CSV table of C-alpha atoms in Angstrom, one decimal:
chain,number,residue,atom,x,y,z
A,1,MET,CA,13.4,12.9,-5.9
A,2,ARG,CA,11.6,13.6,-2.5
A,3,ILE,CA,9.7,10.3,-1.7
A,4,LEU,CA,7.2,10.0,1.1
A,5,VAL,CA,6.9,6.3,2.3
A,6,THR,CA,3.9,5.4,4.4
A,7,ASN,CA,2.0,2.3,5.1
A,8,ASP,CA,-1.1,0.9,6.9
A,9,ASP,CA,0.6,-1.9,9.1
A,10,GLY,CA,2.3,0.6,11.3
A,11,ILE,CA,5.8,2.3,11.8
A,12,ASN,CA,7.5,-1.0,13.0
A,13,SER,CA,6.2,-2.9,9.9
A,14,ILE,CA,9.0,-5.0,8.2
A,15,GLY,CA,7.4,-4.2,5.0
A,16,LEU,CA,7.8,-0.5,5.6
A,17,ILE,CA,11.5,-0.8,6.4
A,18,GLU,CA,12.1,-2.7,3.2
A,19,LEU,CA,10.4,-0.1,1.0
A,20,ALA,CA,12.4,2.7,2.7
A,21,LYS,CA,15.4,1.0,1.9
A,22,ALA,CA,14.5,0.5,-1.7
A,23,ALA,CA,13.3,4.3,-1.7
A,24,ARG,CA,16.7,5.4,-0.6
A,25,GLU,CA,18.2,4.0,-3.8
A,26,LEU,CA,16.0,6.4,-5.6
A,27,GLY,CA,16.2,9.7,-3.6
A,28,GLU,CA,15.7,11.5,-0.4
A,29,VAL,CA,13.0,9.8,1.8
A,30,TYR,CA,10.8,10.7,4.5
A,31,VAL,CA,8.6,8.2,6.4
A,32,VAL,CA,5.4,9.0,8.0
A,33,ALA,CA,3.4,6.0,9.1
A,34,PRO,CA,0.7,5.2,11.7
A,35,ALA,CA,1.8,4.2,15.1
A,36,THR,CA,-0.4,1.1,15.3
A,37,GLN,CA,-1.8,-1.4,12.7
A,38,CYS,CA,-4.3,0.3,10.4
A,39,SER,CA,-5.4,-2.1,7.7
A,40,ALA,CA,-8.7,-1.9,6.0
A,41,MET,CA,-9.1,1.9,6.9
A,42,SER,CA,-9.2,2.7,3.2
A,43,GLN,CA,-9.1,6.6,3.0
A,44,ARG,CA,-10.4,7.4,6.4
A,45,ILE,CA,-9.1,10.6,7.8
A,46,SER,CA,-9.0,12.0,11.5
A,47,VAL,CA,-11.7,14.8,11.7
A,48,PHE,CA,-11.8,15.3,15.5
A,49,GLY,CA,-9.5,15.0,18.3
A,50,GLU,CA,-5.9,15.1,18.5
A,51,ILE,CA,-3.0,13.4,16.3
A,52,ILE,CA,0.3,12.7,18.1
A,53,LEU,CA,3.4,13.2,15.8
A,54,LYS,CA,6.5,11.5,17.1
A,55,HIS,CA,9.9,11.8,15.5
A,56,GLU,CA,11.3,8.0,15.3
A,57,THR,CA,14.9,8.5,16.1
A,58,GLU,CA,15.9,4.9,16.1
A,59,PHE,CA,14.3,4.0,12.6
A,60,PRO,CA,16.6,1.5,11.2
A,61,VAL,CA,17.5,2.8,7.9
A,62,GLU,CA,20.0,5.3,7.5
A,63,GLY,CA,19.6,8.8,6.1
A,64,VAL,CA,15.7,8.7,6.4
A,65,SER,CA,13.6,10.9,8.5
A,66,ALA,CA,11.0,9.0,10.0
A,67,TYR,CA,8.0,9.9,11.8
A,68,SER,CA,4.7,7.9,13.3
A,69,ILE,CA,1.4,9.4,13.9
A,70,THR,CA,-1.6,8.4,16.0
A,71,GLY,CA,-3.6,8.6,12.6
A,72,THR,CA,-4.8,6.7,9.6
A,73,PRO,CA,-2.7,5.9,6.5
A,74,ALA,CA,-4.4,9.0,4.6
A,75,ASP,CA,-3.8,11.3,7.8
A,76,CYS,CA,0.1,10.3,7.3
A,77,VAL,CA,0.0,11.7,3.7
A,78,LYS,CA,-1.6,15.0,5.0
A,79,VAL,CA,0.6,15.3,8.0
A,80,ALA,CA,3.8,14.6,5.9
A,81,ILE,CA,3.1,17.2,3.3
A,82,MET,CA,1.7,19.9,6.0
A,83,ASN,CA,3.7,19.4,9.1
A,84,VAL,CA,6.8,17.2,8.4
A,85,MET,CA,8.5,17.8,4.8
A,86,PRO,CA,9.9,21.0,3.7
A,87,GLU,CA,8.6,20.6,0.5
A,88,ALA,CA,5.7,18.4,-1.0
A,89,PRO,CA,7.2,15.0,-2.2
A,90,ASP,CA,7.5,14.1,-5.7
A,91,VAL,CA,5.6,10.5,-5.2
A,92,VAL,CA,4.4,8.7,-2.7
A,93,PHE,CA,5.1,4.9,-2.0
A,94,SER,CA,2.7,3.1,0.1
A,95,GLY,CA,3.6,-0.4,1.6
A,96,ILE,CA,4.9,-2.9,1.3
A,97,ASN,CA,1.8,-4.2,2.6
A,98,ASN,CA,1.6,-7.5,4.5
A,99,GLY,CA,-1.0,-9.2,2.2
A,100,TYR,CA,-2.1,-8.8,-1.4
A,101,ASN,CA,-4.1,-5.7,-2.4
A,102,VAL,CA,-6.0,-7.1,-5.2
A,103,GLY,CA,-9.5,-7.5,-6.3
A,104,ILE,CA,-12.2,-5.9,-4.2
A,105,ASP,CA,-9.8,-5.8,-1.1
A,106,ILE,CA,-8.4,-2.9,-2.9
A,107,MET,CA,-11.6,-0.9,-2.0
A,108,TYR,CA,-10.9,-1.3,1.9
A,109,SER,CA,-7.2,-1.1,2.0
A,110,GLY,CA,-5.5,1.5,3.8
A,111,THR,CA,-2.5,1.0,1.7
A,112,ILE,CA,-4.4,2.3,-1.2
A,113,GLY,CA,-6.2,4.7,0.7
A,114,ALA,CA,-2.8,6.6,1.5
A,115,THR,CA,-2.3,6.6,-2.4
A,116,LYS,CA,-5.4,8.0,-3.1
A,117,GLU,CA,-4.9,10.8,-0.7
A,118,ALA,CA,-1.7,11.6,-2.6
A,119,LEU,CA,-4.1,12.0,-5.6
A,120,VAL,CA,-6.1,14.3,-4.0
A,121,ARG,CA,-3.0,16.5,-3.4
A,122,GLY,CA,-1.5,16.3,-6.9
A,123,ILE,CA,1.1,13.9,-6.4
A,124,PRO,CA,1.9,10.6,-8.1
A,125,ALA,CA,1.8,7.4,-6.0
A,126,ILE,CA,2.6,3.7,-6.2
A,127,ALA,CA,1.0,1.1,-3.7
A,128,PHE,CA,3.5,-2.2,-3.1
A,129,SER,CA,2.0,-5.3,-1.5
A,130,ASN,CA,3.4,-8.7,-0.8
A,131,THR,CA,1.7,-12.2,0.3
A,132,MET,CA,0.9,-12.3,3.9
A,133,ASN,CA,3.8,-13.0,6.1
A,134,GLY,CA,5.9,-13.5,3.0
A,135,ASP,CA,9.8,-13.1,2.5
A,136,PHE,CA,11.3,-10.3,0.6
A,137,GLU,CA,14.0,-11.8,-1.6
A,138,LEU,CA,12.0,-11.4,-4.8
A,139,ILE,CA,11.0,-7.8,-3.8
A,140,ARG,CA,14.8,-6.9,-3.0
A,141,GLU,CA,15.4,-7.7,-6.4
A,142,LYS,CA,12.6,-6.4,-8.4
A,143,LEU,CA,11.0,-3.5,-6.6
A,144,VAL,CA,13.6,-0.8,-7.3
A,145,PRO,CA,13.7,-1.6,-11.1
A,146,ILE,CA,10.0,-1.7,-11.4
A,147,ALA,CA,9.7,1.5,-9.5
A,148,ARG,CA,12.2,3.2,-11.8
A,149,ASP,CA,10.3,2.1,-14.7
A,150,LEU,CA,6.7,3.2,-13.6
A,151,LEU,CA,8.1,6.6,-12.7
A,152,SER,CA,9.2,7.1,-16.0
A,153,ARG,CA,6.0,6.4,-17.6
A,154,PRO,CA,2.8,8.9,-18.0
A,155,ILE,CA,-0.1,8.3,-15.9
A,156,GLU,CA,-3.3,10.1,-15.3
A,157,LYS,CA,-3.7,12.4,-12.4
A,158,TYR,CA,-6.7,10.0,-11.0
A,159,GLU,CA,-4.7,6.8,-11.2
A,160,ILE,CA,-2.3,5.2,-9.1
A,161,TRP,CA,0.1,2.3,-9.8
A,162,ASN,CA,-0.7,-1.1,-8.0
A,163,VAL,CA,2.0,-3.4,-7.9
A,164,ASN,CA,1.5,-7.2,-6.0
A,165,PHE,CA,4.6,-9.5,-5.4
A,166,PRO,CA,3.7,-13.2,-5.4
A,167,GLY,CA,4.7,-15.5,-2.5
A,168,CYS,CA,7.7,-17.0,-4.2
A,169,VAL,CA,11.4,-17.1,-4.4
A,170,PRO,CA,13.0,-15.3,-7.3
A,171,SER,CA,13.8,-18.5,-9.2
A,172,GLU,CA,10.0,-19.4,-9.1
A,173,CYS,CA,8.6,-16.1,-10.3
A,174,LYS,CA,7.3,-16.4,-13.9
A,175,GLY,CA,7.9,-12.7,-14.5
A,176,ILE,CA,5.6,-9.4,-14.8
A,177,LEU,CA,2.4,-9.1,-16.0
A,178,GLU,CA,0.9,-5.7,-16.8
A,179,ASP,CA,-2.3,-4.0,-17.3
A,180,ARG,CA,-4.0,-6.4,-14.6
A,181,ARG,CA,-7.5,-5.8,-13.7
A,182,PRO,CA,-8.8,-6.0,-10.3
A,183,GLU,CA,-10.7,-9.3,-9.6
A,184,GLY,CA,-14.4,-9.1,-9.0
A,185,LYS,CA,-14.4,-10.5,-5.7
A,186,SER,CA,-12.0,-10.3,-2.5
A,187,TYR,CA,-9.0,-12.5,-2.2
A,188,TYR,CA,-10.0,-13.6,1.3
A,189,THR,CA,-13.3,-14.6,2.0
A,190,THR,CA,-15.0,-13.3,5.0
A,191,GLU,CA,-16.9,-15.1,7.8
A,192,TYR,CA,-18.4,-14.2,11.1
A,193,VAL,CA,-18.6,-17.3,13.4
A,194,PRO,CA,-20.8,-16.5,16.5
A,195,SER,CA,-20.6,-17.5,20.1
A,196,GLU,CA,-23.1,-16.8,22.7
A,197,ASN,CA,-21.8,-15.1,25.9
A,198,PRO,CA,-23.2,-15.6,29.3
A,199,ASP,CA,-24.9,-12.1,29.3
A,200,GLY,CA,-27.0,-12.7,26.3
A,201,THR,CA,-24.4,-10.9,23.9
A,202,ILE,CA,-22.8,-12.8,20.9
A,203,THR,CA,-18.9,-12.6,20.0
A,204,LEU,CA,-18.4,-12.9,16.2
A,205,THR,CA,-15.1,-14.4,15.5
A,206,VAL,CA,-13.7,-12.9,12.1
A,207,THR,CA,-12.2,-15.8,10.0
A,208,GLY,CA,-11.2,-16.0,6.2
A,209,GLU,CA,-9.6,-18.1,3.8
A,210,PRO,CA,-7.9,-17.2,0.4
A,211,CYS,CA,-9.6,-17.4,-2.6
A,212,LEU,CA,-7.4,-19.1,-5.4
A,213,GLU,CA,-9.7,-19.0,-8.4
A,214,ALA,CA,-9.7,-15.9,-10.6
A,215,GLY,CA,-10.4,-14.7,-14.0
A,216,GLU,CA,-8.3,-14.3,-16.9
A,217,GLY,CA,-6.5,-11.0,-17.0
A,218,SER,CA,-6.9,-10.3,-13.1
A,219,ASP,CA,-4.4,-9.3,-10.6
A,220,THR,CA,-5.2,-12.2,-8.3
A,221,LEU,CA,-4.6,-14.8,-11.0
A,222,ALA,CA,-1.2,-13.3,-11.6
A,223,VAL,CA,-0.1,-13.4,-8.1
A,224,VAL,CA,-1.4,-16.8,-7.3
A,225,ASN,CA,0.5,-18.1,-10.5
A,226,ASN,CA,3.6,-16.6,-9.4
A,227,TYR,CA,3.6,-13.5,-11.7
A,228,ILE,CA,4.3,-10.0,-10.2
A,229,SER,CA,1.2,-8.2,-11.0
A,230,ILE,CA,1.0,-4.4,-12.2
A,231,GLY,CA,-2.1,-2.6,-12.7
A,232,LYS,CA,-3.8,0.8,-12.2
A,233,VAL,CA,-6.4,1.9,-9.8
A,234,ARG,CA,-8.5,4.9,-10.5
A,235,SER,CA,-10.3,7.2,-8.5
A,236,GLY,CA,-13.7,7.8,-10.0
A,237,VAL,CA,-14.2,11.0,-8.1
A,238,LEU,CA,-11.1,12.7,-9.3
A,239,LYS,CA,-11.7,11.3,-12.8
A,240,ASP,CA,-15.4,12.6,-13.4
A,241,GLY,CA,-15.3,15.4,-10.9
A,242,VAL,CA,-14.8,19.2,-11.7
A,243,PHE,CA,-11.8,20.7,-9.9
A,244,GLU,CA,-10.1,23.9,-10.3
């Protein structure tokens, strides 16, 4: 199996390295990731200027061909297919994101954006996310078996798997909840705190707090209660559009 691993946190992200290690247990792995932090870019692509592609010879996972680009997560998928990999990948893994991709936050996520770009290319994809600044003990134990299971299942061409790991050690994890629907609000609230500058401009400082209240059956409720959340994210364009 040929696996493309990408993310939105950048080529130096611990989560990306952990995902590449896990993917090596499943097949041949190529990494193409943004050179810098690219969170909340959704499915944005570069349409002007230049993209710099760099072979990352010091990537710390043996047997993995790794590259960084000065582009977005969706760009990574496009560049990997057109300029890096000798053949298109069988699947795209995106993550492991530093922070949950649940609820409305899914709409903004560059992690999800990369998987949606894979769908545009007819390639199945799985997004993986962790709690903010969490450890990887639970992920190291559960990710590969979960990935194997999901890859064996049928899924529509307009859907991706979305997997979120709770911020707990394996002994505290209560299990896996499937068919989780996105919560109808963001996990993090967003506020813009204003302060006036001497020149009359106003600086808006972005702050936010996690929202721990969520509805039954939601992805947010699963992770805050120490369950691994598995659900699907659908592309309405691909589902309802007409493509040759």
